mmCIF file of C-alpha atoms in Angstrom:
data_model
loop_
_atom_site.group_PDB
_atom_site.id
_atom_site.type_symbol
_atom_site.label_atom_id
_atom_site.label_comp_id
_atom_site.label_asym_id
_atom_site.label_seq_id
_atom_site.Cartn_x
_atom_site.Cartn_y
_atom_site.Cartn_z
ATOM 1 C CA UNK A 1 18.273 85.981 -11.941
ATOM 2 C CA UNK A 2 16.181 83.527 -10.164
ATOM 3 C CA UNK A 3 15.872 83.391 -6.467
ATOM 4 C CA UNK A 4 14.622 80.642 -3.882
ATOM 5 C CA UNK A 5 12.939 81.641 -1.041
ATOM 6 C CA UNK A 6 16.556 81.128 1.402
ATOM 7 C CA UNK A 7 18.169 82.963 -0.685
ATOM 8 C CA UNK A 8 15.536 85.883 -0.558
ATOM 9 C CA UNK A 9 15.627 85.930 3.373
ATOM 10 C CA UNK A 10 19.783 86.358 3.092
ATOM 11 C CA UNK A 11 19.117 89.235 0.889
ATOM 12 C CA UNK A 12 16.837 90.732 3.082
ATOM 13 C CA UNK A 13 18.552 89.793 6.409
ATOM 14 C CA UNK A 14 21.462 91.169 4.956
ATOM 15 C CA UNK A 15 20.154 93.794 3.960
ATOM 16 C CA UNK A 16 18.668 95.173 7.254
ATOM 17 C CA UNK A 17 22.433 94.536 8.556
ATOM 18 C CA UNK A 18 23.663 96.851 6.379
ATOM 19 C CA UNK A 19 21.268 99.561 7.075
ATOM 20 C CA UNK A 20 22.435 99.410 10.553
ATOM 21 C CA UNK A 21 26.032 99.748 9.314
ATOM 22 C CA UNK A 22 24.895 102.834 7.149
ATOM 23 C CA UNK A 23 23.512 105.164 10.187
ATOM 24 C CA UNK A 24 26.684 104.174 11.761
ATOM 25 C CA UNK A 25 28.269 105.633 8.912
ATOM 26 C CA UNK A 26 26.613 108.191 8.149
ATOM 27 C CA UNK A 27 27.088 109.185 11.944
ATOM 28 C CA UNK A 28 30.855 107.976 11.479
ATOM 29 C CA UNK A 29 31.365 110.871 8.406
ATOM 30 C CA UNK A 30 29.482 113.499 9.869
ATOM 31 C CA UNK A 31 31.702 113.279 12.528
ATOM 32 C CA UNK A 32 34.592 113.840 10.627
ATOM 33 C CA UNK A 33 32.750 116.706 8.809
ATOM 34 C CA UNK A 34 32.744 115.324 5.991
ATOM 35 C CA UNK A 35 31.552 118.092 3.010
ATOM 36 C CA UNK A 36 30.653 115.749 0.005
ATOM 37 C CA UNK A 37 28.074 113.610 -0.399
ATOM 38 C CA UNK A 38 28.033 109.771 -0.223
ATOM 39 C CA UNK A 39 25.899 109.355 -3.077
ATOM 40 C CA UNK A 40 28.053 110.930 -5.051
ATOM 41 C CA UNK A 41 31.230 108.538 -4.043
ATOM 42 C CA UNK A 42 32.611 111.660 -3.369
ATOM 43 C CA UNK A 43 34.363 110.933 -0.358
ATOM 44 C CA UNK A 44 37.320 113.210 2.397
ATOM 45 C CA UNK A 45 39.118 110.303 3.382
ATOM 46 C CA UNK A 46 41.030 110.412 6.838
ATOM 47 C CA UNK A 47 41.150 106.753 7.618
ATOM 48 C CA UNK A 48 41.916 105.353 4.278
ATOM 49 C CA UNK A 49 41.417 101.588 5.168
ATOM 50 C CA UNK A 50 38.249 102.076 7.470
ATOM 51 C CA UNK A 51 36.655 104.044 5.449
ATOM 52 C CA UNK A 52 37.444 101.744 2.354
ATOM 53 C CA UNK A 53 35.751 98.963 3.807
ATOM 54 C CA UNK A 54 32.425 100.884 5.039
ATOM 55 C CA UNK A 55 31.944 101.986 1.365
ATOM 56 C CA UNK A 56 32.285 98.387 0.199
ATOM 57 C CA UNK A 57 29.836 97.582 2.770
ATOM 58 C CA UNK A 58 27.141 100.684 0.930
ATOM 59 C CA UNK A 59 27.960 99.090 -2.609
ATOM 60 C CA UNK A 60 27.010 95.804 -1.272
ATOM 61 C CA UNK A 61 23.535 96.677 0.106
ATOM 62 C CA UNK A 62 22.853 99.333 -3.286
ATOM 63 C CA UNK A 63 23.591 95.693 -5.022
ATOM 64 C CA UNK A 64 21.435 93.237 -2.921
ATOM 65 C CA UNK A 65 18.716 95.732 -3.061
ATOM 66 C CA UNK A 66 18.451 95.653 -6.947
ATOM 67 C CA UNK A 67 18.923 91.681 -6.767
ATOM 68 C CA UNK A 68 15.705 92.007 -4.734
ATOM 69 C CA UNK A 69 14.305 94.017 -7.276
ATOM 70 C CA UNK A 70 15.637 92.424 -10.780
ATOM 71 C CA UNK A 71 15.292 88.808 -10.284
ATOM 72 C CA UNK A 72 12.255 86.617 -10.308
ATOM 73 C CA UNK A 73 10.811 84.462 -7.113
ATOM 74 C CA UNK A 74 10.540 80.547 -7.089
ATOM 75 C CA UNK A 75 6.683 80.648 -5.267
ATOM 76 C CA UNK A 76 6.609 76.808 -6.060
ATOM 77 C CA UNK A 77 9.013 74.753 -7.113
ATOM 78 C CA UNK A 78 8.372 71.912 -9.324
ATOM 79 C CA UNK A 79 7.439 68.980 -7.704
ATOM 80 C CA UNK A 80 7.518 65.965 -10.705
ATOM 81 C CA UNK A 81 11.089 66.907 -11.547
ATOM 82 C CA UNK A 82 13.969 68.751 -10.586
ATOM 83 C CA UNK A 83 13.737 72.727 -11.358
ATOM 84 C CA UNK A 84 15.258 75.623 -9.898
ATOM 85 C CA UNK A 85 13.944 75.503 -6.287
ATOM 86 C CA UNK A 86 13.691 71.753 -6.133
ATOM 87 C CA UNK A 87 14.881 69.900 -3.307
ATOM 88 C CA UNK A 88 16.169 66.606 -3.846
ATOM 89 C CA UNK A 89 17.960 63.486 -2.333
ATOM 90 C CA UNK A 90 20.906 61.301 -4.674
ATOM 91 C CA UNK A 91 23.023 58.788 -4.682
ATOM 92 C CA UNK A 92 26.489 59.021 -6.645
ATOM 93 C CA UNK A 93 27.343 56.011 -7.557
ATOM 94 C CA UNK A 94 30.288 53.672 -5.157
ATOM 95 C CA UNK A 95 28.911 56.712 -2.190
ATOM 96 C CA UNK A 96 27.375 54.752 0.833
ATOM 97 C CA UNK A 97 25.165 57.772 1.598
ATOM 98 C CA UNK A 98 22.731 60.017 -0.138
ATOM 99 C CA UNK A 99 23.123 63.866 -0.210
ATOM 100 C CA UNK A 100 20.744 66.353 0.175
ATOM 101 C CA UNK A 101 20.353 69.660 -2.118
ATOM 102 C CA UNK A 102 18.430 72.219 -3.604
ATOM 103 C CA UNK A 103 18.941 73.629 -7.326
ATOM 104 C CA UNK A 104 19.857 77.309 -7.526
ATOM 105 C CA UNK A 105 20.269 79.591 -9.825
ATOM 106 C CA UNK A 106 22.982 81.260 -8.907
ATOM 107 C CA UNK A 107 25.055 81.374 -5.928
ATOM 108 C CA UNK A 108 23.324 84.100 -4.005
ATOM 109 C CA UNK A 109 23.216 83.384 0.110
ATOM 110 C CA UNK A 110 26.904 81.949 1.404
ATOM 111 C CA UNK A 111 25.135 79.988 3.839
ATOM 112 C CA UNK A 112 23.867 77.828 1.106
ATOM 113 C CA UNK A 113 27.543 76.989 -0.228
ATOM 114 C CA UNK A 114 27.499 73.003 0.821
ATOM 115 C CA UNK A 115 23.906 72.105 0.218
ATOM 116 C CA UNK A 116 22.529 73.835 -3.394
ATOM 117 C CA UNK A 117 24.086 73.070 -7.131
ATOM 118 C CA UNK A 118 23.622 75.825 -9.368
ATOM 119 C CA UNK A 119 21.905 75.299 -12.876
ATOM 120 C CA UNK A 120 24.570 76.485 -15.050
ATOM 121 C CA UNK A 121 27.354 73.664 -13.378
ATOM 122 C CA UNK A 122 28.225 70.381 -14.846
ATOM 123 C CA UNK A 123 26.514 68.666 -12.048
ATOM 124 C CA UNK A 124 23.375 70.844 -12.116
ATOM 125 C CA UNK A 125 22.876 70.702 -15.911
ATOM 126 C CA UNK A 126 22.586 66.695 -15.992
ATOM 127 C CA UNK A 127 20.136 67.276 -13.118
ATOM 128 C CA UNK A 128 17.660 69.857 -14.398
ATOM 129 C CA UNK A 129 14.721 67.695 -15.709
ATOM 130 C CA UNK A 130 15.719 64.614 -13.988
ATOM 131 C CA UNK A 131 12.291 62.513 -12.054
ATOM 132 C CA UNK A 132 13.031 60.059 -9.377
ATOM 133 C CA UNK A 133 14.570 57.155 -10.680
ATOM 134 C CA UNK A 134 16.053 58.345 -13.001
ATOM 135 C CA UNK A 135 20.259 58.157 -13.593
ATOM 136 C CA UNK A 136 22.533 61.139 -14.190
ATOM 137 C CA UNK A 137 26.063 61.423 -15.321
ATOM 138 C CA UNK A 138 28.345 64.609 -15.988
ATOM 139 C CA UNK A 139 31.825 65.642 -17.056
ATOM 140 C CA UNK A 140 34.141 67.424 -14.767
ATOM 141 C CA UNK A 141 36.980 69.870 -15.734
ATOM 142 C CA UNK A 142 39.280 67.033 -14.499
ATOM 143 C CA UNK A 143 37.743 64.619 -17.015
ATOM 144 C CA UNK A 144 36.718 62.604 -14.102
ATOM 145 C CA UNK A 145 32.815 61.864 -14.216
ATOM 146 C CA UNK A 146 30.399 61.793 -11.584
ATOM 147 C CA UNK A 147 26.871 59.156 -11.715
ATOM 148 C CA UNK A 148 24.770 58.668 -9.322
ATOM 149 C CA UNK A 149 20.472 57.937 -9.452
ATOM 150 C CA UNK A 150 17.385 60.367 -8.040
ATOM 151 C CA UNK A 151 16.629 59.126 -4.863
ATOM 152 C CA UNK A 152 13.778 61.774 -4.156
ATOM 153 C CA UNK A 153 12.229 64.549 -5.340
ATOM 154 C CA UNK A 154 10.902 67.637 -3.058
ATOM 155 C CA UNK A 155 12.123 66.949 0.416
ATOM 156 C CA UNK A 156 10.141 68.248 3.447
ATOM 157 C CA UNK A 157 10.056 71.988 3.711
ATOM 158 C CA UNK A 158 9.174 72.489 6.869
ATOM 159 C CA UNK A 159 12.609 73.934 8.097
ATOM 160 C CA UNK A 160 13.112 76.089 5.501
ATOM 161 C CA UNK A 161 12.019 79.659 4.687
ATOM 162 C CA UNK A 162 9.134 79.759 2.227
ATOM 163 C CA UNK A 163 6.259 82.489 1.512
ATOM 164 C CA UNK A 164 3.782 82.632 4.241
ATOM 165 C CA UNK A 165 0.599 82.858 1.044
ATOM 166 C CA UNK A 166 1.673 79.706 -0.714
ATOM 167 C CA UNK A 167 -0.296 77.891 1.935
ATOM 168 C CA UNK A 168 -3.554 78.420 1.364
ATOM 169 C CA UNK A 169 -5.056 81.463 3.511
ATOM 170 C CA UNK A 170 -8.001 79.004 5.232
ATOM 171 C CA UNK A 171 -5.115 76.356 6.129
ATOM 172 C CA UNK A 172 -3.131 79.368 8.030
ATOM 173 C CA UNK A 173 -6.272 81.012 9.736
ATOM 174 C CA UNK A 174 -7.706 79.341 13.186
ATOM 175 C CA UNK A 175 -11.224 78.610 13.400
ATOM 176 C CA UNK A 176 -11.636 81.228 16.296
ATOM 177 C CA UNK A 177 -9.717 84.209 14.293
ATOM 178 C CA UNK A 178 -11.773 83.299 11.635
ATOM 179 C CA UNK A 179 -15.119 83.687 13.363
ATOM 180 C CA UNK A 180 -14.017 86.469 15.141
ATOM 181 C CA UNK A 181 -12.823 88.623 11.895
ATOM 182 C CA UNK A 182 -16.375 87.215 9.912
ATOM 183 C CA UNK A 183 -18.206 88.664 12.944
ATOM 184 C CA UNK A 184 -16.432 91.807 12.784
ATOM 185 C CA UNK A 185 -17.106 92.147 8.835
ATOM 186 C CA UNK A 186 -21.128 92.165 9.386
ATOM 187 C CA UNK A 187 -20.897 94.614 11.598
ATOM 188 C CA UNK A 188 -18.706 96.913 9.315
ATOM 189 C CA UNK A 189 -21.181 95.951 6.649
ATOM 190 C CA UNK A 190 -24.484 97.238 8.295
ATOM 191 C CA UNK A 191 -22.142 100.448 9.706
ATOM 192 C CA UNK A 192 -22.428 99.202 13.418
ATOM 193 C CA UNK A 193 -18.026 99.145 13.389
ATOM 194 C CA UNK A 194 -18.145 102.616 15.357
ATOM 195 C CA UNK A 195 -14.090 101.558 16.536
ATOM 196 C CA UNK A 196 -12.913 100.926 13.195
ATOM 197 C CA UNK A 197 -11.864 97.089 14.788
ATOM 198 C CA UNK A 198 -12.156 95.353 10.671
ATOM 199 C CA UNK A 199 -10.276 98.059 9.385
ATOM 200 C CA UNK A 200 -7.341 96.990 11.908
ATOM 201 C CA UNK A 201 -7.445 93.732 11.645
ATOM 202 C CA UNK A 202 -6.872 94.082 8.497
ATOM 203 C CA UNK A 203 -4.057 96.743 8.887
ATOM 204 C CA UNK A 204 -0.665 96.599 7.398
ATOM 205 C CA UNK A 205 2.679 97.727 8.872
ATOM 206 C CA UNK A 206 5.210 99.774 7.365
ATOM 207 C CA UNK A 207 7.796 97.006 6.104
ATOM 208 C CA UNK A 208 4.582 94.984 4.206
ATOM 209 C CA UNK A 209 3.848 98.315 2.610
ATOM 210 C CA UNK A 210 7.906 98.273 1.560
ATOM 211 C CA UNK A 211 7.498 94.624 0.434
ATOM 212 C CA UNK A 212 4.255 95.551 -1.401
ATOM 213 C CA UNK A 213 6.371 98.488 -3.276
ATOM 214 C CA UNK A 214 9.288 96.335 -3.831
ATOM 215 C CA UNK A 215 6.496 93.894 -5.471
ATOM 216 C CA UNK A 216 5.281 96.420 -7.762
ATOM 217 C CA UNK A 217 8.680 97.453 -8.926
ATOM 218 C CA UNK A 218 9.918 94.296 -9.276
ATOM 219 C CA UNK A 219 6.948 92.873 -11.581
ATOM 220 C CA UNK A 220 7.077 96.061 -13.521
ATOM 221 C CA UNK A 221 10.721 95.670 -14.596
ATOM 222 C CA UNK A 222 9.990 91.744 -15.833
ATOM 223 C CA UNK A 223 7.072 93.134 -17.463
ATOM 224 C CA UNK A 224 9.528 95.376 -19.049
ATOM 225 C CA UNK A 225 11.914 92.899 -20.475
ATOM 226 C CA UNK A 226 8.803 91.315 -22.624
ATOM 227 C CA UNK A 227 9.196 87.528 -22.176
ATOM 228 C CA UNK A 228 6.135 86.333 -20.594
ATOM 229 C CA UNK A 229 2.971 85.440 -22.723
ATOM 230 C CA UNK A 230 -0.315 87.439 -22.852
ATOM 231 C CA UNK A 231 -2.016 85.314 -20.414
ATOM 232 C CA UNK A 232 1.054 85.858 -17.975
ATOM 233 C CA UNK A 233 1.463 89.577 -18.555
ATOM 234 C CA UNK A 234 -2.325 89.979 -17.660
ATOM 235 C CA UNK A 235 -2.039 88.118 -14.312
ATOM 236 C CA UNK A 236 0.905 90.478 -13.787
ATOM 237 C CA UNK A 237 -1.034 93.396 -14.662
ATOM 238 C CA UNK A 238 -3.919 92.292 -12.311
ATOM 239 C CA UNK A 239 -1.558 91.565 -9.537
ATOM 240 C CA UNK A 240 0.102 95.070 -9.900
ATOM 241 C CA UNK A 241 -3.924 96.461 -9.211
ATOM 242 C CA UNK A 242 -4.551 94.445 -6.812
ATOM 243 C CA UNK A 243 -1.440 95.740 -4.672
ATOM 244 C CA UNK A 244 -2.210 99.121 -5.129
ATOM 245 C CA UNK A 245 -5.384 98.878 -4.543
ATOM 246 C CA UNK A 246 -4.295 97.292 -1.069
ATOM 247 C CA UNK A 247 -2.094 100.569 -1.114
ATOM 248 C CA UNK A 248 -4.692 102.932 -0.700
ATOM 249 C CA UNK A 249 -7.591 100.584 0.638
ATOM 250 C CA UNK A 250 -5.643 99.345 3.826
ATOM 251 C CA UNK A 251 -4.353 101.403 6.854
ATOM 252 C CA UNK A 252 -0.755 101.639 8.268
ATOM 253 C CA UNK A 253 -0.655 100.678 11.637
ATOM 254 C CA UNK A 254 2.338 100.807 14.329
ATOM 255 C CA UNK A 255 3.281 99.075 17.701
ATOM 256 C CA UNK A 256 2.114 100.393 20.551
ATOM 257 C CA UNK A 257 4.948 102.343 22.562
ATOM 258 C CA UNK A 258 4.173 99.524 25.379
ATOM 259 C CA UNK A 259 6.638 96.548 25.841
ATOM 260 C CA UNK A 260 4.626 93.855 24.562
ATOM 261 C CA UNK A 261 3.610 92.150 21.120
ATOM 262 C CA UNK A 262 1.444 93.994 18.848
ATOM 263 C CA UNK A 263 0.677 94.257 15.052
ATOM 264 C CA UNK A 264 4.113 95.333 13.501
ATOM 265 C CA UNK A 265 6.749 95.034 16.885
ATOM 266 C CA UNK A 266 9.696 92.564 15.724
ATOM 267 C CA UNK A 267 10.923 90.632 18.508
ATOM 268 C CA UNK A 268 13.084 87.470 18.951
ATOM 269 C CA UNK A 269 11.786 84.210 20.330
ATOM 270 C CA UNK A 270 12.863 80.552 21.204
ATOM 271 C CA UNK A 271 10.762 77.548 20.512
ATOM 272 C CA UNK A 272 11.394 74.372 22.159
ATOM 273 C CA UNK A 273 10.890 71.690 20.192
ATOM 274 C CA UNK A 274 11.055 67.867 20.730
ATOM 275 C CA UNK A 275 14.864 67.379 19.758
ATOM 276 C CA UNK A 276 16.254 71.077 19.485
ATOM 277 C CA UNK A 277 15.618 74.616 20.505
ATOM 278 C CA UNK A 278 14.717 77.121 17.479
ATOM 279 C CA UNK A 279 15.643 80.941 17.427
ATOM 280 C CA UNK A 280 13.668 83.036 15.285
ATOM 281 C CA UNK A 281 13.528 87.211 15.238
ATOM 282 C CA UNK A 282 10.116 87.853 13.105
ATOM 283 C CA UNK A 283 7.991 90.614 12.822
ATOM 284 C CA UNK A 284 4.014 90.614 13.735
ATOM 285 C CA UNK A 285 1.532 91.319 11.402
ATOM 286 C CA UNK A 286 -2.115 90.538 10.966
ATOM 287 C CA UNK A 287 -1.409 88.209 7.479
ATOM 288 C CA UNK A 288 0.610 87.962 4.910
ATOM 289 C CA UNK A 289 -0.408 89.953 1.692
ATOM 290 C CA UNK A 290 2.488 89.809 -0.334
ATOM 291 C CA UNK A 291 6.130 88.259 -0.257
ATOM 292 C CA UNK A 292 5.937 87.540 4.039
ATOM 293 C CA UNK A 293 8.467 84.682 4.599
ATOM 294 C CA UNK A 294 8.124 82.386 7.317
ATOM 295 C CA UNK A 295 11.195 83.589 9.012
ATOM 296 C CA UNK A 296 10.463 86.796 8.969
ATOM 297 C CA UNK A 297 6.587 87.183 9.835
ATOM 298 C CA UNK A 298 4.318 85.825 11.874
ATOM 299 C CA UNK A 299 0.349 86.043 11.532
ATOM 300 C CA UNK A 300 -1.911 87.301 14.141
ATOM 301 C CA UNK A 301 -4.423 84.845 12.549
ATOM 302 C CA UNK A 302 -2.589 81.426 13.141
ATOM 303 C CA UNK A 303 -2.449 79.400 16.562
ATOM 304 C CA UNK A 304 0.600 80.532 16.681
ATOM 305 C CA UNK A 305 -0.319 83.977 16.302
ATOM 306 C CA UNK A 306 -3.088 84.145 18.937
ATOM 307 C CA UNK A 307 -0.942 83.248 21.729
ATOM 308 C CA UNK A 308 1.845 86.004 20.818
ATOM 309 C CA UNK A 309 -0.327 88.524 20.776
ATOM 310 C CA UNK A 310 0.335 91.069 24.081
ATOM 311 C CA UNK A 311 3.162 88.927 25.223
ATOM 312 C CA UNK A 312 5.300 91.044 27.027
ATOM 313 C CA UNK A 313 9.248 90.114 27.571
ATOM 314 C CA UNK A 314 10.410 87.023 29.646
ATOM 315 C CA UNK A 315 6.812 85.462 29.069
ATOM 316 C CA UNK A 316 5.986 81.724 28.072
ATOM 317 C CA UNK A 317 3.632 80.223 25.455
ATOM 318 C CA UNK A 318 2.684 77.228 24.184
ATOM 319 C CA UNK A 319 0.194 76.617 21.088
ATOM 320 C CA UNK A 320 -0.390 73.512 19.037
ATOM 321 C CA UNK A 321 0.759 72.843 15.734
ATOM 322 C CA UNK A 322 -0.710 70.107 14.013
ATOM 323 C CA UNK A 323 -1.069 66.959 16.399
ATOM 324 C CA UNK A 324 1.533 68.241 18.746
ATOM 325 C CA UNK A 325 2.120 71.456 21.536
ATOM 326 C CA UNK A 326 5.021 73.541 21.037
ATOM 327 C CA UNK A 327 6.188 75.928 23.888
ATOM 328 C CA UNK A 328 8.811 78.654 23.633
ATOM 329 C CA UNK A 329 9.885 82.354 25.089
ATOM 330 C CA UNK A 330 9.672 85.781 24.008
ATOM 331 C CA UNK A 331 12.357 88.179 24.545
ATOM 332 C CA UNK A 332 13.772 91.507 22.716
ATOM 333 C CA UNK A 333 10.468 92.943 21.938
ATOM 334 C CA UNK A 334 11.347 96.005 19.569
ATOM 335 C CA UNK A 335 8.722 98.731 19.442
ATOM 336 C CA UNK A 336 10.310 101.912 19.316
ATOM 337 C CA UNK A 337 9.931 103.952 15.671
ATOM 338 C CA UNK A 338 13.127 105.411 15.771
ATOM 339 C CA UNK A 339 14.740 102.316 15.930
ATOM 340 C CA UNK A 340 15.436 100.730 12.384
ATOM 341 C CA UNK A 341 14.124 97.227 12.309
ATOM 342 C CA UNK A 342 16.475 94.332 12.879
ATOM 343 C CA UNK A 343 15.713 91.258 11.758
ATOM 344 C CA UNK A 344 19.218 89.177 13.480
ATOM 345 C CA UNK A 345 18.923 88.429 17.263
ATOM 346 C CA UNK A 346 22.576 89.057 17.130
ATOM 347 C CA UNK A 347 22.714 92.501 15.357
ATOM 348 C CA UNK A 348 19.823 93.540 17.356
ATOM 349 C CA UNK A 349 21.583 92.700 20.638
ATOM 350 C CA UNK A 350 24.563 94.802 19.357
ATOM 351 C CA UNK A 351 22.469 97.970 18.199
ATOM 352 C CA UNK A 352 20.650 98.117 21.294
ATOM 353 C CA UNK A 353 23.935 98.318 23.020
ATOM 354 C CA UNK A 354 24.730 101.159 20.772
ATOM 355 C CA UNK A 355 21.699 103.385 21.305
ATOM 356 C CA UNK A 356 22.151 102.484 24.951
ATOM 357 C CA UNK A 357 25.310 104.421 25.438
ATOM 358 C CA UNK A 358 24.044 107.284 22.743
#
C-alpha cells in the first residue's frame, strides 16, 4: 500500500489514541483479575459487549501499526501529472464549479472521504497520468459517464501535512541558529565543547528514535519483496546505515521536569492567522531526521522554533514567516515521562483528567 503524508498523520494520530485506550484497558482487566493474557486473545469476559469493543479497538491499532510499517511513503508527489499524492483541481463537464482532490491509494484516513479518489476507481483510473489540459472520461456502474478537463495540477500545500526534510534543511534553518550551531561545531572540533552543547543540539528524543526504527523496518520489508532496481536497493541500503549510524552516533535527550518548552515536550498551541485561528499539538525537537511531519514536529532551528523555545504555559509569541508575522499561544505543555505522549488536544485534555483523579 501507498500512503500520502495525511494519511500517515491519521495513522499515527490514531494510533497514539489507541495507546491511551490500551493502559485504560489494561488497567480495566487487571481490575477484573483477569488470568490470561491479551496477547493471546485469551480473554475472562464479564462485560461481554464492553469488553468486545475494547478488543476491536487493540486489533485496530496491531493493524494501523503494520500499515505504518508495510506500505510505502509518497515524499514527493509528481508534479507534471497526476500520481498518487497529486493534488489537483477539475472541472466535470455541465458543473459550474471546480473540485478539489488528491489521488490515493487506498482509502486509509476517514477524514479524507470527500476530497481524495482512489487509484483503483473508475474516476481515478481515467485520471492517473492525466497533465493539465488534458480531458478525462469514465464509466460508472450505472452506465452513466462522467467528463470533465484538468484544471490544475499540484495545488498549494501549505495546509496540509507533509515531511518536515522534503524542504531543503538550509530553507528550514534561520540564519542565527545556523551561526550559532557552526560556532558550536569549531569548538567541538578543536575539543574546547567542555558542556557537550553540539552534542545536544543535535540530540534526538525518544519518539524520532521510534520513527527512525519504524524507518528501518519498514525499508527492510520493501527491500524484502525485491521490486526495486539495483540503483534503488543501494540508496535503500545506504539510507538503512545512515539511520543507524544516527542510532548510535546521536544522544537521547528528554524534557526538562519544568513547565516550559524544551527539546522533546509535546504541547498544544494556537496560531492566529489573518482569516482563521489554527490548533496544532506538536512535539519539539531540534530537526527533523527522518519521517517528522509538519503536524506533528516542530524544529528548534526554524523562526518558528526559536521563539518556542522555554515558553512556559499561557505565554504569547509571534515570529515571522515569510513576508508576514504570525502570533499565537502556548498551552498544555506535556513534560512528564510517565505520561504517554498525546498527540490530540482533545485526547490529551481527557487523559489529563484521568491521571488527575488517579
Amino acid at each position: 500500500m501507498i500512503l500520502i503524508p495525511e494519511q500517515v498523520s491519521f495513522l499515527r494520530k490514531s494510533i497514539s489514541e489507541l495507546e491511551c485506550l490500551q493502559e485504560e484497558f489494561y488497567e480495566y482487566l487487571s481490575n477484573r483479575d483477569c488470568a490470561r493474557c491479551i496477547e493471546d486473545i485469551e480473554i475472562n469476559v464479564t462485560d461481554s459487549m464492553a469488553e468486545h469493543t475494547l478488543f476491536q479497538k487493540m486489533e485496530q491499532l496491531r493493524e494501523y501499526r503494520e500499515l505504518l510499517v508495510h506500505s510505502e511513503y509518497v515524499k514527493e508527489p509528481q508534479k507534471d501529472e497526476i500520481g498518487i499524492g497529486t493534488r489537483f483541481r477539475v472541472r466535470f463537464d455541465n458543473d459550474m464549479q471546480s473540485d478539489e482532490f488528491v489521488l490515493i491509494d487506498s482509502m486509509i484516513g476517514c477524514n479524507m472521504a470527500n476530497s481524495s479518489v482512489t487509484a483503483n476507481s473508475p474516476l481515478g483510473k481515467s485520471l492517473i497520468g492525466k497533465k493539465e489540459g488534458e480531458s478525462f472520461s469514465c464509466f460508472l456502474e450505472s452506465n452513466n459517464i462522467i467528463t470533465g478537463t484538468i484544471e490544475k495540477i499540484q495545488m498549494d500545500e501549505k495546509e496540509n501535512p507533509s515531511f518536515i526534510r522534503n524542504t531543503k534543511f538550509s530553507a528550514r534553518i534561520a540564519e542565527s541558529t545556523e551561526k550559532e550551531i557552526r560556532e558550536l561545531k569549531a569548538k567541538y572540533l578543536i575539543g574546547q565543547d567542555v558542556n557537550g552543547d553540539y552534542s545536544k543540539r543535535l540530540a534526538i528524543t525518544e519518539s524520532q528514535v521510534e520513527l527512525l526504527g519504524e524507518e528501518v523496518e519498514r525499508l527492510s520489508y520493501q527491500l524484502g519483496l525485491s521490486r526495486e532496481d539495483l540503483q534503488t536497493k543501494t540508496l535503500v541500503n545506504a539510507r538503512i546505515a545512515n539511520i543507524r549510524n544516527l542510532l548510535k552516533s546521536r544522544i537521547i535527550t528528554a524534557p526538562e521536569e519544568e513547565s516550559q518548552i524544551s527539546v522533546g515536550s509535546t504541547f498544544s498551541m494556537m496560531l492566529f492567522e489573518k482569516d482563521r485561528t489554527i490548533f496544532k499539538r506538536v512535539e519539539f525537537i531540534n530537526q527533523a531526521v527522518g519521517d517528522e511531519l509538519t503536524d506533528e514536529y516542530v524544529e528548534r532551528i526554524t523562526p518558528l522554533g526559536i521563539v518556542l523555545y522555554g515558553l512556559k504555559e499561557g505565554d504569547e509569541f509571534i515570529y515571522r514567516r515569510g513576508s508576514s508575522y504570525i502570533s499565537g499561544k502556548v498551552y498544555d505543555i506535556q513534560n512528564k515521562k510517565d505520561e504517554p505522549r498525546i498527540m490530540n488536544a482533545v485526547a490529551y485534555q481527557r487523559s489529563k483528567k484521568m491521571y488527575q483523579t488517579k
